[in-house]
Amino acid sequence: MNYRKAARREALAGYLLIAPAVGLFIVIGLFTVLFSIVLSFFSLPQGQLIWNAKFVGLDNFKDFLSGGNYILSGFFRQAIVNNLWIAFAMVVIVIPLALIIAVLLEKATRGVRLFRTIFLLPMVTSSVAIYYVWQGLYDPTGSINQLLASIGLDSWIAKNGWIGEMHTALPAIIVTIVWGALPHSLILYFAGLQAVDTHLYEAADIDGANALQKLVRITWPVLKPITVIVMIMNLNVALQVFDQIWVMTKGGPAGATQVVNVLVYQQAFFQDGNMGVANAMGWTMFMLTFILSLISLKLFGDKKGEESH
């Protein structure tokens, strides 16, 4: 009997200890998510109080998805295209580059610590400070234009700066995003390489396999599960990007670097915006991210379970 009372007291103490965290999650986490979903079906112009919200059903989604608001829908389409270009670059540049660098670092015998430190610098430096540095590099009088002028490539100079011209702004932003995202993928691949059985490489050497064949036939299959994580992580970064764009261009010039999260922010907090439309955009972007993540899992997920059936 005493044992049961002690067990109940211990269980009650446990519940009391986790109660603040559960309450915080319900109030700040679960409630805000549900409130955001509900608000996406209401019209709440900027500056209006919440009880003045008007139910509009799917009209918020129609405004930017089907051209209900011609200007807004045009901005949204451009923002989606820019997000998808960033996502494409993250997949085709970051993943192969991170894999190759991880393999080279694994094989290196000298200066490994130095190179690891260099490649991991973006993770340990202030992101906003780094974006201002990149902004300085891209300026009309920045280092990139000065370098091009010094080697006689004056025709390549971006007169308004690399983030100030329509055709160079998005590629320049993509370079910055790729540079910042590379270390996270590199760490995952480098950790995954530790699980590769060295005897497989030794057997491949005996069979006369070259470095590319070993990478394709041994390293890649072992790292395939990690690639799923890396791809989903990079897709999430690309589709949820905000701070780089906001600090460096605010979506300009003329929407060339506009992305959905910047558009959501402008709709939510700028004059003439609508909080309901902003929430609808946010959930639309969530669904796109979710669908692309599922596609990644389907393409690169482990198919052993399917083959066994």
GROMACS .gro file of C-alpha atoms in nm:
model
  309
    1MET     CA    1   0.000   0.000   0.000
    2ASN     CA    2   0.283   0.236   0.091
    3TYR     CA    3   0.452   0.140  -0.234
    4ARG     CA    4   0.144   0.245  -0.434
    5LYS     CA    5   0.123   0.579  -0.253
    6ALA     CA    6   0.492   0.644  -0.320
    7ALA     CA    7   0.445   0.557  -0.687
    8ARG     CA    8   0.148   0.795  -0.715
    9ARG     CA    9   0.342   1.075  -0.547
   10GLU     CA   10   0.633   1.018  -0.779
   11ALA     CA   11   0.405   1.023  -1.083
   12LEU     CA   12   0.232   1.339  -0.956
   13ALA     CA   13   0.569   1.507  -0.901
   14GLY     CA   14   0.666   1.417  -1.258
   15TYR     CA   15   0.347   1.565  -1.399
   16LEU     CA   16   0.397   1.883  -1.196
   17LEU     CA   17   0.755   1.918  -1.321
   18ILE     CA   18   0.656   1.893  -1.690
   19ALA     CA   19   0.337   2.098  -1.649
   20PRO     CA   20   0.507   2.438  -1.715
   21ALA     CA   21   0.668   2.309  -2.035
   22VAL     CA   22   0.340   2.151  -2.153
   23GLY     CA   23   0.148   2.469  -2.071
   24LEU     CA   24   0.404   2.681  -2.255
   25PHE     CA   25   0.377   2.455  -2.559
   26ILE     CA   26  -0.004   2.469  -2.557
   27VAL     CA   27  -0.017   2.848  -2.519
   28ILE     CA   28   0.273   2.951  -2.743
   29GLY     CA   29   0.307   2.655  -2.975
   30LEU     CA   30  -0.019   2.472  -3.038
   31PHE     CA   31  -0.247   2.774  -2.988
   32THR     CA   32  -0.050   3.000  -3.224
   33VAL     CA   33  -0.043   2.733  -3.494
   34LEU     CA   34  -0.419   2.675  -3.472
   35PHE     CA   35  -0.483   3.049  -3.452
   36SER     CA   36  -0.272   3.102  -3.765
   37ILE     CA   37  -0.474   2.839  -3.954
   38VAL     CA   38  -0.803   2.998  -3.850
   39LEU     CA   39  -0.682   3.350  -3.930
   40SER     CA   40  -0.593   3.248  -4.286
   41PHE     CA   41  -0.969   3.233  -4.355
   42PHE     CA   42  -1.032   3.584  -4.220
   43SER     CA   43  -0.959   3.932  -4.352
   44LEU     CA   44  -0.767   4.144  -4.102
   45PRO     CA   45  -0.622   4.460  -4.260
   46GLN     CA   46  -0.305   4.603  -4.108
   47GLY     CA   47  -0.383   4.820  -3.803
   48GLN     CA   48  -0.720   4.658  -3.729
   49LEU     CA   49  -0.790   4.479  -3.400
   50ILE     CA   50  -0.847   4.106  -3.400
   51TRP     CA   51  -1.220   4.127  -3.321
   52ASN     CA   52  -1.266   4.330  -3.640
   53ALA     CA   53  -1.158   4.031  -3.849
   54LYS     CA   54  -1.411   3.932  -4.117
   55PHE     CA   55  -1.461   3.575  -4.235
   56VAL     CA   56  -1.385   3.550  -4.609
   57GLY     CA   57  -1.340   3.176  -4.656
   58LEU     CA   58  -1.095   3.095  -4.934
   59ASP     CA   59  -1.082   3.450  -5.070
   60ASN     CA   60  -0.740   3.510  -4.911
   61PHE     CA   61  -0.599   3.216  -5.105
   62LYS     CA   62  -0.774   3.325  -5.425
   63ASP     CA   63  -0.613   3.669  -5.400
   64PHE     CA   64  -0.260   3.540  -5.453
   65LEU     CA   65  -0.317   3.198  -5.612
   66SER     CA   66  -0.577   3.263  -5.881
   67GLY     CA   67  -0.534   3.631  -5.952
   68GLY     CA   68  -0.808   3.774  -5.731
   69ASN     CA   69  -0.561   4.049  -5.654
   70TYR     CA   70  -0.366   4.089  -5.979
   71ILE     CA   71  -0.068   4.276  -5.831
   72LEU     CA   72  -0.038   4.049  -5.527
   73SER     CA   73  -0.072   3.732  -5.732
   74GLY     CA   74   0.203   3.855  -5.966
   75PHE     CA   75   0.435   3.918  -5.671
   76PHE     CA   76   0.351   3.577  -5.525
   77ARG     CA   77   0.421   3.390  -5.849
   78GLN     CA   78   0.756   3.568  -5.882
   79ALA     CA   79   0.836   3.490  -5.519
   80ILE     CA   80   0.755   3.120  -5.566
   81VAL     CA   81   0.974   3.104  -5.877
   82ASN     CA   82   1.262   3.266  -5.688
   83ASN     CA   83   1.220   3.023  -5.398
   84LEU     CA   84   1.224   2.728  -5.639
   85TRP     CA   85   1.539   2.858  -5.810
   86ILE     CA   86   1.706   2.883  -5.470
   87ALA     CA   87   1.587   2.530  -5.386
   88PHE     CA   88   1.721   2.398  -5.717
   89ALA     CA   89   2.061   2.556  -5.647
   90MET     CA   90   2.066   2.413  -5.294
   91VAL     CA   91   2.009   2.062  -5.430
   92VAL     CA   92   2.240   2.063  -5.732
   93ILE     CA   93   2.522   2.268  -5.575
   94VAL     CA   94   2.525   2.221  -5.197
   95ILE     CA   95   2.471   1.843  -5.186
   96PRO     CA   96   2.741   1.739  -5.440
   97LEU     CA   97   2.984   2.005  -5.314
   98ALA     CA   98   2.938   1.907  -4.950
   99LEU     CA   99   2.986   1.539  -5.036
  100ILE     CA  100   3.303   1.601  -5.236
  101ILE     CA  101   3.455   1.828  -4.969
  102ALA     CA  102   3.368   1.577  -4.696
  103VAL     CA  103   3.539   1.297  -4.890
  104LEU     CA  104   3.848   1.513  -4.954
  105LEU     CA  105   3.870   1.610  -4.586
  106GLU     CA  106   3.838   1.245  -4.490
  107LYS     CA  107   4.127   1.154  -4.720
  108ALA     CA  108   4.346   1.453  -4.626
  109THR     CA  109   4.647   1.391  -4.405
  110ARG     CA  110   4.768   1.749  -4.354
  111GLY     CA  111   4.591   2.069  -4.254
  112VAL     CA  112   4.263   1.890  -4.182
  113ARG     CA  113   4.187   2.099  -3.873
  114LEU     CA  114   4.258   2.422  -4.060
  115PHE     CA  115   4.032   2.329  -4.350
  116ARG     CA  116   3.756   2.215  -4.115
  117THR     CA  117   3.773   2.550  -3.935
  118ILE     CA  118   3.756   2.742  -4.264
  119PHE     CA  119   3.457   2.548  -4.392
  120LEU     CA  120   3.271   2.578  -4.062
  121LEU     CA  121   3.321   2.955  -4.027
  122PRO     CA  122   2.970   3.042  -4.157
  123MET     CA  123   2.820   2.848  -3.865
  124VAL     CA  124   3.004   3.038  -3.590
  125THR     CA  125   2.981   3.393  -3.722
  126SER     CA  126   2.693   3.637  -3.685
  127SER     CA  127   2.463   3.586  -3.983
  128VAL     CA  128   2.352   3.949  -4.009
  129ALA     CA  129   2.713   4.071  -3.992
  130ILE     CA  130   2.808   3.825  -4.266
  131TYR     CA  131   2.523   3.944  -4.488
  132TYR     CA  132   2.647   4.303  -4.456
  133VAL     CA  133   2.994   4.183  -4.557
  134TRP     CA  134   2.849   4.013  -4.865
  135GLN     CA  135   2.651   4.327  -4.939
  136GLY     CA  136   2.977   4.522  -4.933
  137LEU     CA  137   3.137   4.272  -5.171
  138TYR     CA  138   2.847   4.312  -5.414
  139ASP     CA  139   2.837   4.695  -5.401
  140PRO     CA  140   2.924   4.898  -5.716
  141THR     CA  141   3.258   4.990  -5.550
  142GLY     CA  142   3.290   4.652  -5.377
  143SER     CA  143   3.573   4.402  -5.397
  144ILE     CA  144   3.420   4.196  -5.680
  145ASN     CA  145   3.393   4.490  -5.920
  146GLN     CA  146   3.738   4.612  -5.818
  147LEU     CA  147   3.886   4.268  -5.884
  148LEU     CA  148   3.723   4.250  -6.228
  149ALA     CA  149   3.854   4.598  -6.313
  150SER     CA  150   4.206   4.510  -6.199
  151ILE     CA  151   4.225   4.208  -6.433
  152GLY     CA  152   4.079   4.394  -6.730
  153LEU     CA  153   3.727   4.246  -6.726
  154ASP     CA  154   3.552   4.583  -6.723
  155SER     CA  155   3.265   4.447  -6.935
  156TRP     CA  156   3.173   4.208  -6.652
  157ILE     CA  157   3.139   4.483  -6.394
  158ALA     CA  158   2.789   4.530  -6.248
  159LYS     CA  159   2.757   4.909  -6.254
  160ASN     CA  160   2.471   4.915  -6.004
  161GLY     CA  161   2.622   4.640  -5.790
  162TRP     CA  162   2.567   4.266  -5.815
  163ILE     CA  163   2.251   4.283  -5.604
  164GLY     CA  164   2.139   4.607  -5.769
  165GLU     CA  165   2.076   4.471  -6.119
  166MET     CA  166   1.786   4.253  -6.228
  167HIS     CA  167   1.988   3.977  -6.397
  168THR     CA  168   2.256   3.938  -6.129
  169ALA     CA  169   2.069   3.997  -5.803
  170LEU     CA  170   1.920   3.649  -5.755
  171PRO     CA  171   2.238   3.457  -5.857
  172ALA     CA  172   2.436   3.673  -5.614
  173ILE     CA  173   2.190   3.599  -5.334
  174ILE     CA  174   2.203   3.227  -5.418
  175VAL     CA  175   2.583   3.230  -5.383
  176THR     CA  176   2.546   3.378  -5.033
  177ILE     CA  177   2.280   3.126  -4.931
  178VAL     CA  178   2.481   2.832  -5.066
  179TRP     CA  179   2.792   2.952  -4.882
  180GLY     CA  180   2.597   2.972  -4.556
  181ALA     CA  181   2.424   2.635  -4.598
  182LEU     CA  182   2.730   2.431  -4.699
  183PRO     CA  183   2.874   2.368  -4.348
  184HIS     CA  184   2.557   2.200  -4.214
  185SER     CA  185   2.552   1.950  -4.501
  186LEU     CA  186   2.928   1.904  -4.475
  187ILE     CA  187   2.906   1.806  -4.107
  188LEU     CA  188   2.637   1.545  -4.177
  189TYR     CA  189   2.830   1.391  -4.465
  190PHE     CA  190   3.156   1.397  -4.273
  191ALA     CA  191   2.989   1.216  -3.982
  192GLY     CA  192   2.836   0.964  -4.222
  193LEU     CA  193   3.173   0.883  -4.372
  194GLN     CA  194   3.287   0.752  -4.036
  195ALA     CA  195   3.038   0.466  -4.076
  196VAL     CA  196   3.181   0.347  -4.409
  197ASP     CA  197   3.368   0.018  -4.370
  198THR     CA  198   3.730   0.075  -4.481
  199HIS     CA  199   3.751  -0.290  -4.591
  200LEU     CA  200   3.514  -0.206  -4.876
  201TYR     CA  201   3.764   0.050  -5.009
  202GLU     CA  202   4.048  -0.200  -4.971
  203ALA     CA  203   3.853  -0.460  -5.168
  204ALA     CA  204   3.776  -0.199  -5.434
  205ASP     CA  205   4.147  -0.111  -5.459
  206ILE     CA  206   4.228  -0.478  -5.516
  207ASP     CA  207   3.967  -0.489  -5.794
  208GLY     CA  208   4.128  -0.181  -5.952
  209ALA     CA  209   3.843   0.064  -5.889
  210ASN     CA  210   3.925   0.434  -5.932
  211ALA     CA  211   3.822   0.715  -5.697
  212LEU     CA  212   3.502   0.798  -5.889
  213GLN     CA  213   3.390   0.434  -5.894
  214LYS     CA  214   3.447   0.403  -5.519
  215LEU     CA  215   3.250   0.723  -5.461
  216VAL     CA  216   2.956   0.603  -5.672
  217ARG     CA  217   2.953   0.234  -5.574
  218ILE     CA  218   3.055   0.247  -5.206
  219THR     CA  219   3.037   0.595  -5.053
  220TRP     CA  220   2.714   0.714  -5.211
  221PRO     CA  221   2.497   0.411  -5.118
  222VAL     CA  222   2.614   0.429  -4.756
  223LEU     CA  223   2.543   0.803  -4.739
  224LYS     CA  224   2.207   0.781  -4.917
  225PRO     CA  225   2.000   0.796  -4.593
  226ILE     CA  226   2.198   1.103  -4.486
  227THR     CA  227   2.134   1.258  -4.828
  228VAL     CA  228   1.760   1.242  -4.755
  229ILE     CA  229   1.814   1.446  -4.438
  230VAL     CA  230   2.049   1.686  -4.617
  231MET     CA  231   1.804   1.738  -4.904
  232ILE     CA  232   1.505   1.802  -4.678
  233MET     CA  233   1.713   2.038  -4.465
  234ASN     CA  234   1.833   2.234  -4.768
  235LEU     CA  235   1.486   2.247  -4.922
  236ASN     CA  236   1.355   2.386  -4.594
  237VAL     CA  237   1.631   2.651  -4.592
  238ALA     CA  238   1.557   2.747  -4.952
  239LEU     CA  239   1.179   2.768  -4.914
  240GLN     CA  240   1.188   2.942  -4.575
  241VAL     CA  241   1.468   3.188  -4.656
  242PHE     CA  242   1.410   3.535  -4.516
  243ASP     CA  243   1.696   3.707  -4.331
  244GLN     CA  244   1.947   3.703  -4.619
  245ILE     CA  245   1.695   3.863  -4.854
  246TRP     CA  246   1.564   4.113  -4.602
  247VAL     CA  247   1.907   4.235  -4.493
  248MET     CA  248   2.062   4.252  -4.840
  249THR     CA  249   1.786   4.348  -5.086
  250LYS     CA  250   1.440   4.348  -4.918
  251GLY     CA  251   1.319   4.167  -5.230
  252GLY     CA  252   1.454   4.418  -5.482
  253PRO     CA  253   1.541   4.532  -5.736
  254ALA     CA  254   1.184   4.532  -5.871
  255GLY     CA  255   1.105   4.196  -5.710
  256ALA     CA  256   1.405   4.017  -5.862
  257THR     CA  257   1.494   3.862  -5.525
  258GLN     CA  258   1.146   3.857  -5.373
  259VAL     CA  259   1.070   3.536  -5.183
  260VAL     CA  260   0.751   3.420  -5.012
  261ASN     CA  261   0.861   3.480  -4.653
  262VAL     CA  262   0.953   3.841  -4.732
  263LEU     CA  263   0.615   3.884  -4.899
  264VAL     CA  264   0.444   3.730  -4.593
  265TYR     CA  265   0.630   3.971  -4.365
  266GLN     CA  266   0.534   4.269  -4.578
  267GLN     CA  267   0.170   4.159  -4.586
  268ALA     CA  268   0.161   4.104  -4.211
  269PHE     CA  269   0.335   4.416  -4.082
  270PHE     CA  270   0.346   4.681  -4.355
  271GLN     CA  271   0.080   4.938  -4.436
  272ASP     CA  272  -0.194   4.816  -4.674
  273GLY     CA  273  -0.111   4.457  -4.575
  274ASN     CA  274  -0.354   4.194  -4.452
  275MET     CA  275  -0.273   3.952  -4.170
  276GLY     CA  276  -0.518   3.696  -4.305
  277VAL     CA  277  -0.353   3.692  -4.647
  278ALA     CA  278  -0.011   3.668  -4.481
  279ASN     CA  279  -0.116   3.357  -4.287
  280ALA     CA  280  -0.270   3.203  -4.599
  281MET     CA  281   0.060   3.255  -4.784
  282GLY     CA  282   0.253   3.103  -4.497
  283TRP     CA  283   0.042   2.787  -4.493
  284THR     CA  284   0.059   2.758  -4.871
  285MET     CA  285   0.438   2.765  -4.844
  286PHE     CA  286   0.425   2.507  -4.567
  287MET     CA  287   0.229   2.271  -4.793
  288LEU     CA  288   0.477   2.321  -5.077
  289THR     CA  289   0.768   2.244  -4.842
  290PHE     CA  290   0.586   1.937  -4.711
  291ILE     CA  291   0.514   1.804  -5.062
  292LEU     CA  292   0.874   1.853  -5.179
  293SER     CA  293   0.999   1.680  -4.864
  294LEU     CA  294   0.773   1.382  -4.936
  295ILE     CA  295   0.905   1.368  -5.294
  296SER     CA  296   1.261   1.368  -5.157
  297LEU     CA  297   1.178   1.082  -4.924
  298LYS     CA  298   1.023   0.888  -5.213
  299LEU     CA  299   1.320   0.942  -5.443
  300PHE     CA  300   1.602   0.885  -5.195
  301GLY     CA  301   1.438   0.688  -4.915
  302ASP     CA  302   1.541   0.336  -4.826
  303LYS     CA  303   1.362   0.094  -5.061
  304LYS     CA  304   1.479  -0.225  -4.892
  305GLY     CA  305   1.147  -0.259  -4.714
  306GLU     CA  306   0.959  -0.232  -5.043
  307GLU     CA  307   1.188  -0.486  -5.214
  308SER     CA  308   1.139  -0.738  -4.931
  309HIS     CA  309   0.766  -0.743  -5.000
   0.00000   0.00000   0.00000
